[in-house]
Amino acid sequence: MFPLGMSTVKSWSSVLFYLMAFLCLVSLGKNWRLSYRHQKHLLLAFAVFFGAALLSLINADDLTQGVKRIEKLYGMLLFVPMSIGLARLGRDFSRIYTAGLVFAGISMAAVAWISVELHGLPRAKGFYHPIVFGDLAMLTALLGLVALLSGGLRGWLRGLAYVSVGGALCASALSLTRGGWPALAVVGLLLLWLYREKLKARTTMVVLTVLLGGLILSPIVFKETLGAQVSRSASSIELYMEGKNQNTSLGQRFLMWGIALDMWKEHPFIGSGLGDFRHDTQQRMDRGETALKYHHGHAHNIFLEYLATTGIFGVLAMATSLFIVPFRIYYRNWRQFRFSGEAFPALAGMVTVVAFLVFGLSEGWLARSVFVMTYLMSLLVFYTALPEGGPGGKS
């Protein structure tokens, strides 16, 4: 059920994530035991990140906002206990979750079409925001594509997945979200690299040509959606460089990234305080120290924002716990089962990590519960389904 309303129903992802946490903890009971070394690594990494976020509050001016941002990280502390409890339920939730993604892709396409064609909205946005809707639609398409390539779906669901992937891509395009589409290219390159030993040089060149050709031709073919966004991005960059209008969509991002770097220089080790980006940015705007006229409460880049608000310590802890440790676990498992039918969970886990890393370059998704819950749930179901070495694996 989780994928069906993650971007279209208010609080859907948080409610279902914590309901799953409750069921996992009930299943776990008193038998809380770390069975695998990488569970300890994950628990330590998430705990250090959470600790770094708390430590940054020493410098915080806006403690209310800081506490709100801390609350969005609670799920990370539940991840390892949930993975053990989920394994005790004895099901391969990765395939169940992927089946939900198939239906979600079709649902998102319907929501996008209704929003734009029937309601006349300029962008499909689901319940929250066009960026949330567009990025999660892209994630749905990517995971559906991986399932098709690696045998994660069988029977009639496999045929329906082709429709779902196409629908999710259309939904992302109708959201006019730019930050999700680079993930498609990066994941494509990741898959080529992972299967480089199996693919012939000619096949690799053909796939690369198709991938690059698709990226170049997409703005031309989808002129009113992707094409318009590419043109707008080029115009925004030109206006920013010339100093004529620095408050375009991209121009505001450049300005906020500059502010984030300035904040980090003032508090290089533990940052200015998680949740303080809005406060510090507003102060700079009031003093006339920036050309920024409107800010979004976060820096639209998780790495620069956490560098500014939690310092070197915090951003390294964040990158390690959210990306490096999970990717390493999935990759090591994939190396063992890469050419078998059991490779799907590890491959889907790596794609999830890479997709959210790319999303984080242009969107502050750690400031939104729907993003955090979706990321953790995706990591969780693929982690517990690892065929060996995972808490739900066949050891």
GROMACS .gro file of N, CA and C in nm, residues 243-383:
model
  423
  243GLY      N    1   2.360   3.911  -1.417
  243GLY     CA    2   2.316   3.994  -1.306
  243GLY      C    3   2.187   4.069  -1.331
  244LYS      N    4   2.113   4.031  -1.434
  244LYS     CA    5   1.989   4.101  -1.467
  244LYS      C    6   1.874   4.057  -1.378
  245ASN      N    7   1.864   3.928  -1.354
  245ASN     CA    8   1.759   3.875  -1.267
  245ASN      C    9   1.813   3.750  -1.198
  246GLN      N   10   1.852   3.766  -1.073
  246GLN     CA   11   1.911   3.655  -1.000
  246GLN      C   12   1.808   3.577  -0.918
  247ASN      N   13   1.681   3.614  -0.930
  247ASN     CA   14   1.578   3.548  -0.851
  247ASN      C   15   1.486   3.460  -0.935
  248THR      N   16   1.542   3.401  -1.037
  248THR     CA   17   1.471   3.296  -1.109
  248THR      C   18   1.479   3.168  -1.024
  249SER      N   19   1.415   3.062  -1.072
  249SER     CA   20   1.416   2.936  -0.995
  249SER      C   21   1.559   2.887  -0.972
  250LEU      N   22   1.640   2.882  -1.077
  250LEU     CA   23   1.779   2.839  -1.061
  250LEU      C   24   1.863   2.945  -0.993
  251GLY      N   25   1.837   3.072  -1.025
  251GLY     CA   26   1.913   3.180  -0.963
  251GLY      C   27   1.899   3.181  -0.812
  252GLN      N   28   1.778   3.157  -0.762
  252GLN     CA   29   1.758   3.149  -0.617
  252GLN      C   30   1.837   3.035  -0.556
  253ARG      N   31   1.845   2.924  -0.628
  253ARG     CA   32   1.926   2.812  -0.578
  253ARG      C   33   2.073   2.853  -0.567
  254PHE      N   34   2.125   2.917  -0.670
  254PHE     CA   35   2.266   2.960  -0.667
  254PHE      C   36   2.291   3.053  -0.549
  255LEU      N   37   2.197   3.145  -0.526
  255LEU     CA   38   2.213   3.239  -0.415
  255LEU      C   39   2.207   3.168  -0.280
  256MET      N   40   2.115   3.074  -0.267
  256MET     CA   41   2.104   3.000  -0.140
  256MET      C   42   2.226   2.911  -0.117
  257TRP      N   43   2.281   2.855  -0.224
  257TRP     CA   44   2.403   2.774  -0.208
  257TRP      C   45   2.519   2.861  -0.162
  258GLY      N   46   2.525   2.983  -0.213
  258GLY     CA   47   2.629   3.076  -0.168
  258GLY      C   48   2.612   3.112  -0.022
  259ILE      N   49   2.488   3.134   0.021
  259ILE     CA   50   2.460   3.163   0.161
  259ILE      C   51   2.500   3.045   0.249
  260ALA      N   52   2.472   2.923   0.202
  260ALA     CA   53   2.508   2.803   0.278
  260ALA      C   54   2.659   2.795   0.300
  261LEU      N   55   2.736   2.827   0.197
  261LEU     CA   56   2.882   2.824   0.211
  261LEU      C   57   2.930   2.931   0.308
  262ASP      N   58   2.867   3.048   0.305
  262ASP     CA   59   2.904   3.155   0.399
  262ASP      C   60   2.871   3.113   0.542
  263MET      N   61   2.757   3.047   0.562
  263MET     CA   62   2.720   3.000   0.696
  263MET      C   63   2.820   2.898   0.746
  264TRP      N   64   2.865   2.810   0.659
  264TRP     CA   65   2.962   2.708   0.699
  264TRP      C   66   3.095   2.771   0.742
  265LYS      N   67   3.136   2.876   0.672
  265LYS     CA   68   3.262   2.942   0.707
  265LYS      C   69   3.257   3.000   0.848
  266GLU      N   70   3.138   3.040   0.891
  266GLU     CA   71   3.123   3.097   1.025
  266GLU      C   72   3.123   2.989   1.133
  267HIS      N   73   3.073   2.870   1.100
  267HIS     CA   74   3.066   2.758   1.196
  267HIS      C   75   3.110   2.630   1.125
  268PRO      N   76   3.239   2.613   1.102
  268PRO     CA   77   3.286   2.504   1.015
  268PRO      C   78   3.271   2.364   1.071
  269PHE      N   79   3.269   2.346   1.203
  269PHE     CA   80   3.275   2.210   1.257
  269PHE      C   81   3.138   2.151   1.291
  270ILE      N   82   3.056   2.226   1.367
  270ILE     CA   83   2.924   2.171   1.402
  270ILE      C   84   2.810   2.252   1.342
  271GLY      N   85   2.841   2.349   1.259
  271GLY     CA   86   2.739   2.422   1.186
  271GLY      C   87   2.666   2.527   1.268
  272SER      N   88   2.575   2.595   1.201
  272SER     CA   89   2.500   2.703   1.266
  272SER      C   90   2.378   2.652   1.341
  273GLY      N   91   2.347   2.524   1.325
  273GLY     CA   92   2.232   2.466   1.393
  273GLY      C   93   2.130   2.415   1.292
  274LEU      N   94   2.098   2.287   1.298
  274LEU     CA   95   2.000   2.229   1.206
  274LEU      C   96   1.867   2.303   1.219
  275GLY      N   97   1.811   2.343   1.106
  275GLY     CA   98   1.687   2.419   1.108
  275GLY      C   99   1.707   2.569   1.105
  276ASP      N  100   1.833   2.614   1.111
  276ASP     CA  101   1.861   2.757   1.115
  276ASP      C  102   1.877   2.820   0.978
  277PHE      N  103   1.867   2.743   0.872
  277PHE     CA  104   1.892   2.800   0.740
  277PHE      C  105   1.793   2.912   0.709
  278ARG      N  106   1.665   2.890   0.741
  278ARG     CA  107   1.564   2.994   0.717
  278ARG      C  108   1.597   3.120   0.796
  279HIS      N  109   1.630   3.103   0.923
  279HIS     CA  110   1.659   3.217   1.011
  279HIS      C  111   1.779   3.295   0.962
  280ASP      N  112   1.889   3.226   0.931
  280ASP     CA  113   2.012   3.293   0.890
  280ASP      C  114   1.997   3.358   0.752
  281THR      N  115   1.923   3.293   0.665
  281THR     CA  116   1.901   3.350   0.532
  281THR      C  117   1.819   3.477   0.541
  282GLN      N  118   1.715   3.474   0.625
  282GLN     CA  119   1.631   3.594   0.642
  282GLN      C  120   1.711   3.710   0.699
  283GLN      N  121   1.801   3.681   0.790
  283GLN     CA  122   1.885   3.787   0.846
  283GLN      C  123   1.971   3.851   0.737
  284ARG      N  124   2.028   3.771   0.652
  284ARG     CA  125   2.111   3.824   0.543
  284ARG      C  126   2.027   3.905   0.446
  285MET      N  127   1.905   3.860   0.421
  285MET     CA  128   1.816   3.936   0.333
  285MET      C  129   1.779   4.070   0.396
  286ASP      N  130   1.751   4.071   0.526
  286ASP     CA  131   1.715   4.195   0.596
  286ASP      C  132   1.830   4.295   0.597
  287ARG      N  133   1.952   4.243   0.604
  287ARG     CA  134   2.069   4.333   0.606
  287ARG      C  135   2.115   4.371   0.467
  288GLY      N  136   2.051   4.318   0.365
  288GLY     CA  137   2.088   4.351   0.228
  288GLY      C  138   2.219   4.287   0.183
  289GLU      N  139   2.256   4.174   0.245
  289GLU     CA  140   2.382   4.109   0.212
  289GLU      C  141   2.369   4.008   0.098
  290THR      N  142   2.249   3.990   0.046
  290THR     CA  143   2.227   3.897  -0.064
  290THR      C  144   2.122   3.954  -0.157
  291ALA      N  145   2.129   3.913  -0.283
  291ALA     CA  146   2.029   3.956  -0.381
  291ALA      C  147   1.903   3.873  -0.372
  292LEU      N  148   1.903   3.770  -0.288
  292LEU     CA  149   1.788   3.681  -0.275
  292LEU      C  150   1.667   3.757  -0.220
  293LYS      N  151   1.552   3.739  -0.287
  293LYS     CA  152   1.430   3.808  -0.244
  293LYS      C  153   1.330   3.712  -0.181
  294TYR      N  154   1.349   3.582  -0.203
  294TYR     CA  155   1.259   3.483  -0.146
  294TYR      C  156   1.337   3.355  -0.122
  295HIS      N  157   1.317   3.294  -0.006
  295HIS     CA  158   1.386   3.168   0.020
  295HIS      C  159   1.284   3.062   0.059
  296HIS      N  160   1.326   2.937   0.058
  296HIS     CA  161   1.234   2.824   0.073
  296HIS      C  162   1.250   2.750   0.206
  297GLY      N  163   1.328   2.804   0.297
  297GLY     CA  164   1.345   2.739   0.427
  297GLY      C  165   1.455   2.635   0.428
  298HIS      N  166   1.502   2.596   0.312
  298HIS     CA  167   1.615   2.504   0.302
  298HIS      C  168   1.693   2.540   0.176
  299ALA      N  169   1.812   2.485   0.162
  299ALA     CA  170   1.904   2.531   0.059
  299ALA      C  171   1.886   2.465  -0.077
  300HIS      N  172   1.786   2.377  -0.090
  300HIS     CA  173   1.767   2.303  -0.215
  300HIS      C  174   1.891   2.223  -0.253
  301ASN      N  175   1.965   2.181  -0.153
  301ASN     CA  176   2.079   2.090  -0.172
  301ASN      C  177   2.112   2.036  -0.033
  302ILE      N  178   2.091   1.906  -0.013
  302ILE     CA  179   2.108   1.850   0.122
  302ILE      C  180   2.252   1.857   0.169
  303PHE      N  181   2.347   1.847   0.078
  303PHE     CA  182   2.488   1.848   0.118
  303PHE      C  183   2.531   1.987   0.164
  304LEU      N  184   2.494   2.090   0.087
  304LEU     CA  185   2.531   2.226   0.126
  304LEU      C  186   2.454   2.272   0.249
  305GLU      N  187   2.327   2.233   0.260
  305GLU     CA  188   2.251   2.274   0.377
  305GLU      C  189   2.306   2.209   0.504
  306TYR      N  190   2.337   2.080   0.497
  306TYR     CA  191   2.390   2.013   0.617
  306TYR      C  192   2.532   2.058   0.646
  307LEU      N  193   2.607   2.098   0.543
  307LEU     CA  194   2.738   2.157   0.567
  307LEU      C  195   2.723   2.286   0.645
  308ALA      N  196   2.622   2.367   0.606
  308ALA     CA  197   2.600   2.496   0.671
  308ALA      C  198   2.545   2.480   0.812
  309THR      N  199   2.451   2.389   0.831
  309THR     CA  200   2.378   2.382   0.958
  309THR      C  201   2.434   2.279   1.056
  310THR      N  202   2.508   2.178   1.007
  310THR     CA  203   2.566   2.079   1.098
  310THR      C  204   2.717   2.067   1.083
  311GLY      N  205   2.777   2.147   0.994
  311GLY     CA  206   2.922   2.152   0.980
  311GLY      C  207   2.980   2.030   0.912
  312ILE      N  208   3.113   2.027   0.909
  312ILE     CA  209   3.185   1.914   0.847
  312ILE      C  210   3.146   1.782   0.912
  313PHE      N  211   3.137   1.782   1.044
  313PHE     CA  212   3.101   1.661   1.117
  313PHE      C  213   2.965   1.609   1.072
  314GLY      N  214   2.867   1.697   1.064
  314GLY     CA  215   2.732   1.656   1.029
  314GLY      C  216   2.717   1.610   0.886
  315VAL      N  217   2.778   1.682   0.791
  315VAL     CA  218   2.760   1.645   0.651
  315VAL      C  219   2.830   1.513   0.620
  316LEU      N  220   2.945   1.488   0.685
  316LEU     CA  221   3.013   1.360   0.665
  316LEU      C  222   2.931   1.246   0.726
  317ALA      N  223   2.873   1.269   0.844
  317ALA     CA  224   2.789   1.168   0.907
  317ALA      C  225   2.666   1.140   0.822
  318MET      N  226   2.606   1.246   0.765
  318MET     CA  227   2.489   1.230   0.680
  318MET      C  228   2.522   1.150   0.555
  319ALA      N  229   2.630   1.188   0.486
  319ALA     CA  230   2.668   1.118   0.363
  319ALA      C  231   2.702   0.973   0.390
  320THR      N  232   2.769   0.947   0.502
  320THR     CA  233   2.808   0.810   0.535
  320THR      C  234   2.687   0.723   0.567
  321SER      N  235   2.596   0.775   0.650
  321SER     CA  236   2.482   0.693   0.694
  321SER      C  237   2.377   0.675   0.586
  322LEU      N  238   2.352   0.778   0.507
  322LEU     CA  239   2.245   0.771   0.409
  322LEU      C  240   2.288   0.710   0.276
  323PHE      N  241   2.415   0.726   0.240
  323PHE     CA  242   2.457   0.685   0.106
  323PHE      C  243   2.570   0.582   0.104
  324ILE      N  244   2.679   0.612   0.173
  324ILE     CA  245   2.798   0.527   0.161
  324ILE      C  246   2.776   0.388   0.221
  325VAL      N  247   2.732   0.382   0.346
  325VAL     CA  248   2.713   0.251   0.411
  325VAL      C  249   2.605   0.168   0.342
  326PRO      N  250   2.485   0.224   0.314
  326PRO     CA  251   2.384   0.142   0.245
  326PRO      C  252   2.430   0.095   0.107
  327PHE      N  253   2.491   0.186   0.029
  327PHE     CA  254   2.535   0.146  -0.105
  327PHE      C  255   2.637   0.034  -0.097
  328ARG      N  256   2.729   0.043  -0.001
  328ARG     CA  257   2.832  -0.060   0.014
  328ARG      C  258   2.769  -0.196   0.047
  329ILE      N  259   2.667  -0.196   0.133
  329ILE     CA  260   2.600  -0.322   0.169
  329ILE      C  261   2.532  -0.383   0.047
  330TYR      N  262   2.458  -0.301  -0.026
  330TYR     CA  263   2.389  -0.351  -0.146
  330TYR      C  264   2.488  -0.397  -0.251
  331TYR      N  265   2.594  -0.319  -0.270
  331TYR     CA  266   2.691  -0.352  -0.375
  331TYR      C  267   2.763  -0.484  -0.345
  332ARG      N  268   2.803  -0.505  -0.221
  332ARG     CA  269   2.872  -0.629  -0.185
  332ARG      C  270   2.780  -0.749  -0.205
  333ASN      N  271   2.651  -0.733  -0.175
  333ASN     CA  272   2.557  -0.842  -0.197
  333ASN      C  273   2.535  -0.865  -0.346
  334TRP      N  274   2.526  -0.757  -0.422
  334TRP     CA  275   2.508  -0.769  -0.567
  334TRP      C  276   2.626  -0.840  -0.632
  335ARG      N  277   2.746  -0.813  -0.585
  335ARG     CA  278   2.865  -0.879  -0.640
  335ARG      C  279   2.855  -1.030  -0.627
  336GLN      N  280   2.790  -1.077  -0.523
  336GLN     CA  281   2.778  -1.220  -0.500
  336GLN      C  282   2.668  -1.284  -0.585
  337PHE      N  283   2.562  -1.210  -0.615
  337PHE     CA  284   2.446  -1.267  -0.684
  337PHE      C  285   2.413  -1.194  -0.814
  338ARG      N  286   2.512  -1.126  -0.873
  338ARG     CA  287   2.484  -1.033  -0.983
  338ARG      C  288   2.424  -1.098  -1.107
  339PHE      N  289   2.457  -1.222  -1.135
  339PHE     CA  290   2.406  -1.283  -1.258
  339PHE      C  291   2.301  -1.390  -1.228
  340SER      N  292   2.236  -1.376  -1.112
  340SER     CA  293   2.132  -1.472  -1.076
  340SER      C  294   2.000  -1.398  -1.057
  341GLY      N  295   1.894  -1.474  -1.040
  341GLY     CA  296   1.764  -1.415  -1.019
  341GLY      C  297   1.748  -1.349  -0.883
  342GLU      N  298   1.849  -1.365  -0.797
  342GLU     CA  299   1.842  -1.307  -0.662
  342GLU      C  300   1.908  -1.170  -0.653
  343ALA      N  301   1.947  -1.115  -0.766
  343ALA     CA  302   2.019  -0.987  -0.765
  343ALA      C  303   1.926  -0.867  -0.749
  344PHE      N  304   1.796  -0.887  -0.767
  344PHE     CA  305   1.704  -0.773  -0.771
  344PHE      C  306   1.707  -0.685  -0.645
  345PRO      N  307   1.696  -0.739  -0.522
  345PRO     CA  308   1.693  -0.649  -0.406
  345PRO      C  309   1.817  -0.561  -0.394
  346ALA      N  310   1.934  -0.618  -0.419
  346ALA     CA  311   2.057  -0.540  -0.409
  346ALA      C  312   2.062  -0.433  -0.517
  347LEU      N  313   2.021  -0.469  -0.637
  347LEU     CA  314   2.022  -0.373  -0.747
  347LEU      C  315   1.922  -0.260  -0.722
  348ALA      N  316   1.803  -0.296  -0.676
  348ALA     CA  317   1.702  -0.195  -0.645
  348ALA      C  318   1.748  -0.105  -0.530
  349GLY      N  319   1.818  -0.162  -0.433
  349GLY     CA  320   1.870  -0.081  -0.322
  349GLY      C  321   1.973   0.019  -0.369
  350MET      N  322   2.064  -0.024  -0.456
  350MET     CA  323   2.164   0.068  -0.509
  350MET      C  324   2.100   0.180  -0.589
  351VAL      N  325   2.000   0.146  -0.670
  351VAL     CA  326   1.932   0.247  -0.751
  351VAL      C  327   1.859   0.347  -0.661
  352THR      N  328   1.799   0.300  -0.554
  352THR     CA  329   1.732   0.389  -0.458
  352THR      C  330   1.831   0.488  -0.399
  353VAL      N  331   1.947   0.438  -0.355
  353VAL     CA  332   2.049   0.524  -0.295
  353VAL      C  333   2.096   0.629  -0.396
  354VAL      N  334   2.128   0.586  -0.517
  354VAL     CA  335   2.180   0.678  -0.619
  354VAL      C  336   2.074   0.780  -0.658
  355ALA      N  337   1.949   0.736  -0.673
  355ALA     CA  338   1.842   0.829  -0.711
  355ALA      C  339   1.826   0.939  -0.606
  356PHE      N  340   1.823   0.903  -0.479
  356PHE     CA  341   1.805   1.004  -0.375
  356PHE      C  342   1.929   1.092  -0.360
  357LEU      N  343   2.045   1.038  -0.388
  357LEU     CA  344   2.165   1.121  -0.388
  357LEU      C  345   2.152   1.230  -0.494
  358VAL      N  346   2.106   1.192  -0.614
  358VAL     CA  347   2.089   1.290  -0.722
  358VAL      C  348   1.978   1.389  -0.688
  359PHE      N  349   1.867   1.339  -0.633
  359PHE     CA  350   1.759   1.430  -0.592
  359PHE      C  351   1.812   1.534  -0.494
  360GLY      N  352   1.902   1.494  -0.407
  360GLY     CA  353   1.954   1.583  -0.303
  360GLY      C  354   2.042   1.694  -0.354
  361LEU      N  355   2.085   1.685  -0.480
  361LEU     CA  356   2.169   1.790  -0.536
  361LEU      C  357   2.090   1.917  -0.568
  362SER      N  358   1.959   1.903  -0.586
  362SER     CA  359   1.879   2.020  -0.622
  362SER      C  360   1.755   2.037  -0.535
  363GLU      N  361   1.734   1.946  -0.439
  363GLU     CA  362   1.617   1.954  -0.353
  363GLU      C  363   1.656   1.915  -0.210
  364GLY      N  364   1.608   1.991  -0.113
  364GLY     CA  365   1.638   1.960   0.027
  364GLY      C  366   1.541   1.858   0.082
  365TRP      N  367   1.551   1.734   0.032
  365TRP     CA  368   1.448   1.635   0.065
  365TRP      C  369   1.452   1.591   0.212
  366LEU      N  370   1.561   1.616   0.282
  366LEU     CA  371   1.565   1.582   0.424
  366LEU      C  372   1.477   1.675   0.509
  367ALA      N  373   1.426   1.780   0.447
  367ALA     CA  374   1.335   1.870   0.517
  367ALA      C  375   1.189   1.828   0.501
  368ARG      N  376   1.164   1.722   0.423
  368ARG     CA  377   1.027   1.678   0.395
  368ARG      C  378   1.008   1.534   0.441
  369SER      N  379   0.913   1.513   0.530
  369SER     CA  380   0.888   1.379   0.584
  369SER      C  381   0.855   1.278   0.475
  370VAL      N  382   0.779   1.320   0.374
  370VAL     CA  383   0.738   1.226   0.270
  370VAL      C  384   0.861   1.168   0.199
  371PHE      N  385   0.962   1.250   0.176
  371PHE     CA  386   1.085   1.202   0.113
  371PHE      C  387   1.161   1.108   0.207
  372VAL      N  388   1.177   1.151   0.332
  372VAL     CA  389   1.254   1.071   0.428
  372VAL      C  390   1.190   0.935   0.449
  373MET      N  391   1.058   0.933   0.468
  373MET     CA  392   0.987   0.806   0.491
  373MET      C  393   0.996   0.715   0.368
  374THR      N  394   0.983   0.773   0.249
  374THR     CA  395   0.991   0.692   0.127
  374THR      C  396   1.130   0.633   0.110
  375TYR      N  397   1.232   0.714   0.139
  375TYR     CA  398   1.369   0.663   0.127
  375TYR      C  399   1.393   0.549   0.224
  376LEU      N  400   1.355   0.568   0.350
  376LEU     CA  401   1.378   0.466   0.451
  376LEU      C  402   1.298   0.339   0.422
  377MET      N  403   1.172   0.355   0.378
  377MET     CA  404   1.092   0.238   0.347
  377MET      C  405   1.151   0.160   0.231
  378SER      N  406   1.197   0.230   0.129
  378SER     CA  407   1.258   0.163   0.013
  378SER      C  408   1.385   0.091   0.054
  379LEU      N  409   1.471   0.158   0.130
  379LEU     CA  410   1.593   0.092   0.179
  379LEU      C  411   1.558  -0.032   0.260
  380LEU      N  412   1.455  -0.019   0.344
  380LEU     CA  413   1.419  -0.126   0.436
  380LEU      C  414   1.373  -0.252   0.363
  381VAL      N  415   1.279  -0.238   0.270
  381VAL     CA  416   1.224  -0.358   0.205
  381VAL      C  417   1.329  -0.428   0.118
  382PHE      N  418   1.418  -0.350   0.056
  382PHE     CA  419   1.522  -0.414  -0.025
  382PHE      C  420   1.634  -0.471   0.061
  383TYR      N  421   1.661  -0.408   0.174
  383TYR     CA  422   1.764  -0.457   0.265
  383TYR      C  423   1.724  -0.591   0.326
   0.00000   0.00000   0.00000
